[in-house]
């Protein structure tokens, strides 16, 4: 049997095996998956980012004391003991990694994608971030400084991407929908305003 590369397919394959063998109740698994997808996952981080985009006071607090500002929105706990928030600007683009293992800000991003845990990403993003970003489809202007933040179990990071143009007056809820998981890791950008208008 081949192992699917993306986490979602892996989980489905694992679930199938466990259920077939009678080890677990599918309803219990669904409840856990639901919690990670909707409550613990990147949607939390997206709400934090959208709030920062709309509220300058919150943004300032978030950058000064990420852990407290994030806890204010109800996101805290294991893997989020200390979260430092870094903000992308036209001058600086931030990327997060854990060179040692796979430390990740769980309360705001959920579980890390498999590529985040891969030795290739962990080693290459530090020495040649621009090439790695390019492979993710992020091509930055030559004069933008790229900062790579190495997470540990003590301090984990969240990136606030730049607010997409054309979103003046949007509600936090609508803005949050533009915020992708990768944009909060630094390996992606938020979705543009046009694409979300279905
Ligand atoms: Fe780690």
CSV table of N, CA and C in Angstrom, one decimal, residues 66-141:
chain,number,residue,atom,x,y,z
A,66,UNK,N,2.0,38.7,21.5
A,66,UNK,CA,1.1,37.8,20.7
A,66,UNK,C,0.3,36.8,21.5
A,67,UNK,N,1.0,36.2,22.5
A,67,UNK,CA,0.3,35.2,23.3
A,67,UNK,C,-0.9,35.7,24.0
A,68,UNK,N,-0.8,36.9,24.6
A,68,UNK,CA,-2.0,37.5,25.3
A,68,UNK,C,-3.1,38.0,24.3
A,69,UNK,N,-2.6,38.6,23.2
A,69,UNK,CA,-3.6,39.1,22.2
A,69,UNK,C,-4.4,37.9,21.6
A,70,UNK,N,-3.7,36.8,21.4
A,70,UNK,CA,-4.3,35.6,20.8
A,70,UNK,C,-5.3,35.0,21.8
A,71,UNK,N,-4.8,35.0,23.0
A,71,UNK,CA,-5.7,34.4,24.1
A,71,UNK,C,-7.0,35.2,24.3
A,72,UNK,N,-6.9,36.5,24.0
A,72,UNK,CA,-8.1,37.3,24.1
A,72,UNK,C,-9.2,36.8,23.2
A,73,UNK,N,-8.8,36.3,22.0
A,73,UNK,CA,-9.8,35.8,21.1
A,73,UNK,C,-10.2,34.3,21.4
A,74,UNK,N,-9.6,33.8,22.5
A,74,UNK,CA,-10.0,32.5,23.0
A,74,UNK,C,-9.0,31.3,22.5
A,75,UNK,N,-7.9,31.7,21.9
A,75,UNK,CA,-7.0,30.6,21.5
A,75,UNK,C,-5.8,30.5,22.3
A,76,UNK,N,-5.6,29.4,23.0
A,76,UNK,CA,-4.5,29.2,23.9
A,76,UNK,C,-4.4,27.8,24.2
A,77,UNK,N,-3.4,27.4,25.0
A,77,UNK,CA,-3.2,26.0,25.3
A,77,UNK,C,-2.0,25.4,24.8
A,78,UNK,N,-1.9,24.1,24.8
A,78,UNK,CA,-0.8,23.3,24.4
A,78,UNK,C,-0.2,23.8,23.0
A,79,UNK,N,1.1,24.0,22.9
A,79,UNK,CA,1.7,24.4,21.7
A,79,UNK,C,1.5,25.9,21.4
A,80,UNK,N,0.9,26.6,22.4
A,80,UNK,CA,0.7,28.0,22.2
A,80,UNK,C,1.1,28.8,23.5
A,81,UNK,N,2.0,28.2,24.2
A,81,UNK,CA,2.4,28.8,25.5
A,81,UNK,C,3.0,30.2,25.3
A,82,UNK,N,3.9,30.3,24.3
A,82,UNK,CA,4.4,31.6,23.9
A,82,UNK,C,4.4,31.7,22.3
A,83,UNK,N,3.6,32.6,21.8
A,83,UNK,CA,3.5,32.8,20.4
A,83,UNK,C,4.0,34.2,20.1
A,84,UNK,N,4.9,34.3,19.2
A,84,UNK,CA,5.4,35.6,18.8
A,84,UNK,C,4.8,35.9,17.4
A,85,UNK,N,4.2,37.0,17.2
A,85,UNK,CA,3.6,37.3,15.9
A,85,UNK,C,4.5,38.3,15.1
A,86,UNK,N,4.8,37.9,13.9
A,86,UNK,CA,5.6,38.8,13.0
A,86,UNK,C,4.7,39.2,11.8
A,87,UNK,N,5.0,40.4,11.4
A,87,UNK,CA,4.1,41.0,10.4
A,87,UNK,C,4.8,41.2,9.1
A,88,UNK,N,4.2,40.8,8.0
A,88,UNK,CA,4.8,41.1,6.7
A,88,UNK,C,4.5,42.5,6.2
A,89,UNK,N,5.4,43.1,5.6
A,89,UNK,CA,5.3,44.5,5.0
A,89,UNK,C,5.9,44.5,3.6
A,90,UNK,N,5.8,45.6,2.9
A,90,UNK,CA,6.5,45.6,1.6
A,90,UNK,C,8.0,45.4,1.8
A,91,UNK,N,8.5,45.7,2.9
A,91,UNK,CA,10.0,45.7,3.1
A,91,UNK,C,10.4,44.3,3.7
A,92,UNK,N,9.6,43.7,4.5
A,92,UNK,CA,10.0,42.4,5.1
A,92,UNK,C,9.0,41.3,4.9
A,93,UNK,N,9.5,40.1,4.6
A,93,UNK,CA,8.6,39.0,4.5
A,93,UNK,C,9.1,37.9,5.5
A,94,UNK,N,8.2,37.4,6.3
A,94,UNK,CA,8.6,36.5,7.4
A,94,UNK,C,8.2,35.1,7.0
A,95,UNK,N,9.0,34.1,7.4
A,95,UNK,CA,8.7,32.7,7.1
A,95,UNK,C,9.0,31.9,8.4
A,96,UNK,N,8.2,31.0,8.8
A,96,UNK,CA,8.5,30.2,10.0
A,96,UNK,C,8.9,28.7,9.6
A,97,UNK,N,9.7,28.2,10.5
A,97,UNK,CA,10.2,26.8,10.3
A,97,UNK,C,10.5,26.3,11.7
A,98,UNK,N,10.7,25.0,11.9
A,98,UNK,CA,11.3,24.5,13.1
A,98,UNK,C,12.4,23.6,12.5
A,99,UNK,N,13.7,24.1,12.6
A,99,UNK,CA,14.8,23.3,12.1
A,99,UNK,C,15.0,22.0,12.8
A,100,UNK,N,14.7,22.0,14.1
A,100,UNK,CA,15.0,20.8,14.9
A,100,UNK,C,13.9,19.7,14.7
A,101,UNK,N,12.7,20.1,14.7
A,101,UNK,CA,11.6,19.1,14.6
A,101,UNK,C,10.4,19.6,13.9
A,102,UNK,N,9.3,19.9,14.6
A,102,UNK,CA,8.1,20.4,13.9
A,102,UNK,C,7.3,21.3,14.8
A,103,UNK,N,8.0,22.1,15.6
A,103,UNK,CA,7.2,23.0,16.5
A,103,UNK,C,6.4,24.0,15.7
A,104,UNK,N,5.2,24.2,16.1
A,104,UNK,CA,4.1,24.9,15.3
A,104,UNK,C,3.1,25.5,16.3
A,105,UNK,N,2.6,26.6,16.0
A,105,UNK,CA,1.6,27.2,17.0
A,105,UNK,C,0.2,26.6,16.9
A,106,UNK,N,0.1,25.4,17.5
A,106,UNK,CA,-1.2,24.6,17.4
A,106,UNK,C,-2.5,25.4,17.6
A,107,UNK,N,-2.6,26.2,18.7
A,107,UNK,CA,-3.9,26.9,18.9
A,107,UNK,C,-4.4,27.7,17.8
A,108,UNK,N,-3.4,28.3,17.0
A,108,UNK,CA,-3.9,29.2,15.9
A,108,UNK,C,-3.8,28.5,14.5
A,109,UNK,N,-2.9,27.5,14.3
A,109,UNK,CA,-2.8,26.9,13.0
A,109,UNK,C,-3.2,25.4,13.0
A,110,UNK,N,-3.5,24.8,14.1
A,110,UNK,CA,-3.8,23.4,14.1
A,110,UNK,C,-2.6,22.5,14.0
A,111,UNK,N,-2.7,21.4,13.2
A,111,UNK,CA,-1.5,20.5,13.1
A,111,UNK,C,-0.7,20.9,11.9
A,112,UNK,N,0.6,20.8,11.9
A,112,UNK,CA,1.4,21.2,10.8
A,112,UNK,C,1.3,20.3,9.6
A,113,UNK,N,1.3,20.9,8.4
A,113,UNK,CA,1.3,20.1,7.2
A,113,UNK,C,2.6,19.2,7.1
A,114,UNK,N,2.5,18.1,6.3
A,114,UNK,CA,3.6,17.2,6.3
A,114,UNK,C,4.9,17.9,5.7
A,115,UNK,N,4.8,18.8,4.8
A,115,UNK,CA,6.0,19.4,4.3
A,115,UNK,C,6.7,20.2,5.3
A,116,UNK,N,5.9,20.8,6.3
A,116,UNK,CA,6.5,21.6,7.4
A,116,UNK,C,7.5,20.7,8.2
A,117,UNK,N,7.1,19.4,8.3
A,117,UNK,CA,8.0,18.5,9.1
A,117,UNK,C,9.1,17.8,8.3
A,118,UNK,N,9.1,18.1,7.0
A,118,UNK,CA,10.1,17.4,6.1
A,118,UNK,C,11.5,17.9,6.3
A,119,UNK,N,12.5,17.1,6.3
A,119,UNK,CA,13.9,17.5,6.4
A,119,UNK,C,14.2,18.5,5.3
A,120,UNK,N,13.7,18.3,4.1
A,120,UNK,CA,14.0,19.2,3.0
A,120,UNK,C,13.6,20.7,3.3
A,121,UNK,N,12.3,20.8,3.8
A,121,UNK,CA,11.9,22.2,4.1
A,121,UNK,C,12.7,22.8,5.2
A,122,UNK,N,12.9,22.0,6.3
A,122,UNK,CA,13.5,22.5,7.5
A,122,UNK,C,15.0,22.9,7.2
A,123,UNK,N,15.7,22.2,6.4
A,123,UNK,CA,17.1,22.6,6.1
A,123,UNK,C,17.2,23.7,5.0
A,124,UNK,N,16.4,23.6,4.0
A,124,UNK,CA,16.5,24.5,2.9
A,124,UNK,C,16.0,25.9,3.1
A,125,UNK,N,14.9,26.0,3.9
A,125,UNK,CA,14.3,27.3,4.0
A,125,UNK,C,15.3,28.3,4.8
A,126,UNK,N,16.1,27.7,5.5
A,126,UNK,CA,17.1,28.5,6.3
A,126,UNK,C,18.2,29.1,5.4
A,127,UNK,N,18.7,28.2,4.6
A,127,UNK,CA,19.9,28.6,3.7
A,127,UNK,C,19.4,29.3,2.5
A,128,UNK,N,18.3,29.0,1.9
A,128,UNK,CA,17.9,29.6,0.6
A,128,UNK,C,16.4,29.8,0.6
A,129,UNK,N,15.9,30.7,1.5
A,129,UNK,CA,14.5,30.9,1.6
A,129,UNK,C,13.8,31.3,0.3
A,130,UNK,N,14.5,32.1,-0.5
A,130,UNK,CA,13.8,32.6,-1.7
A,130,UNK,C,13.5,31.5,-2.7
A,131,UNK,N,14.4,30.5,-2.9
A,131,UNK,CA,14.1,29.4,-3.7
A,131,UNK,C,12.9,28.6,-3.2
A,132,UNK,N,12.9,28.3,-1.9
A,132,UNK,CA,11.9,27.6,-1.3
A,132,UNK,C,10.5,28.3,-1.5
A,133,UNK,N,10.5,29.6,-1.3
A,133,UNK,CA,9.3,30.4,-1.4
A,133,UNK,C,8.8,30.3,-2.9
A,134,UNK,N,9.8,30.4,-3.8
A,134,UNK,CA,9.4,30.4,-5.2
A,134,UNK,C,8.7,29.0,-5.5
A,135,UNK,N,9.2,28.0,-4.9
A,135,UNK,CA,8.6,26.7,-5.2
A,135,UNK,C,7.1,26.6,-4.6
A,136,UNK,N,6.9,27.4,-3.6
A,136,UNK,CA,5.5,27.5,-3.1
A,136,UNK,C,4.7,28.6,-3.9
A,137,UNK,N,5.3,29.2,-4.9
A,137,UNK,CA,4.6,30.1,-5.7
A,137,UNK,C,4.7,31.6,-5.2
A,138,UNK,N,5.6,31.8,-4.2
A,138,UNK,CA,5.7,33.1,-3.7
A,138,UNK,C,7.0,33.7,-4.2
A,139,UNK,N,6.8,34.7,-5.1
A,139,UNK,CA,8.0,35.4,-5.7
A,139,UNK,C,8.0,36.8,-5.2
A,140,UNK,N,9.0,37.1,-4.4
A,140,UNK,CA,9.0,38.5,-3.7
A,140,UNK,C,9.9,39.4,-4.5
A,141,UNK,N,9.6,40.7,-4.4
A,141,UNK,CA,10.5,41.7,-5.0
A,141,UNK,C,11.9,41.5,-4.5
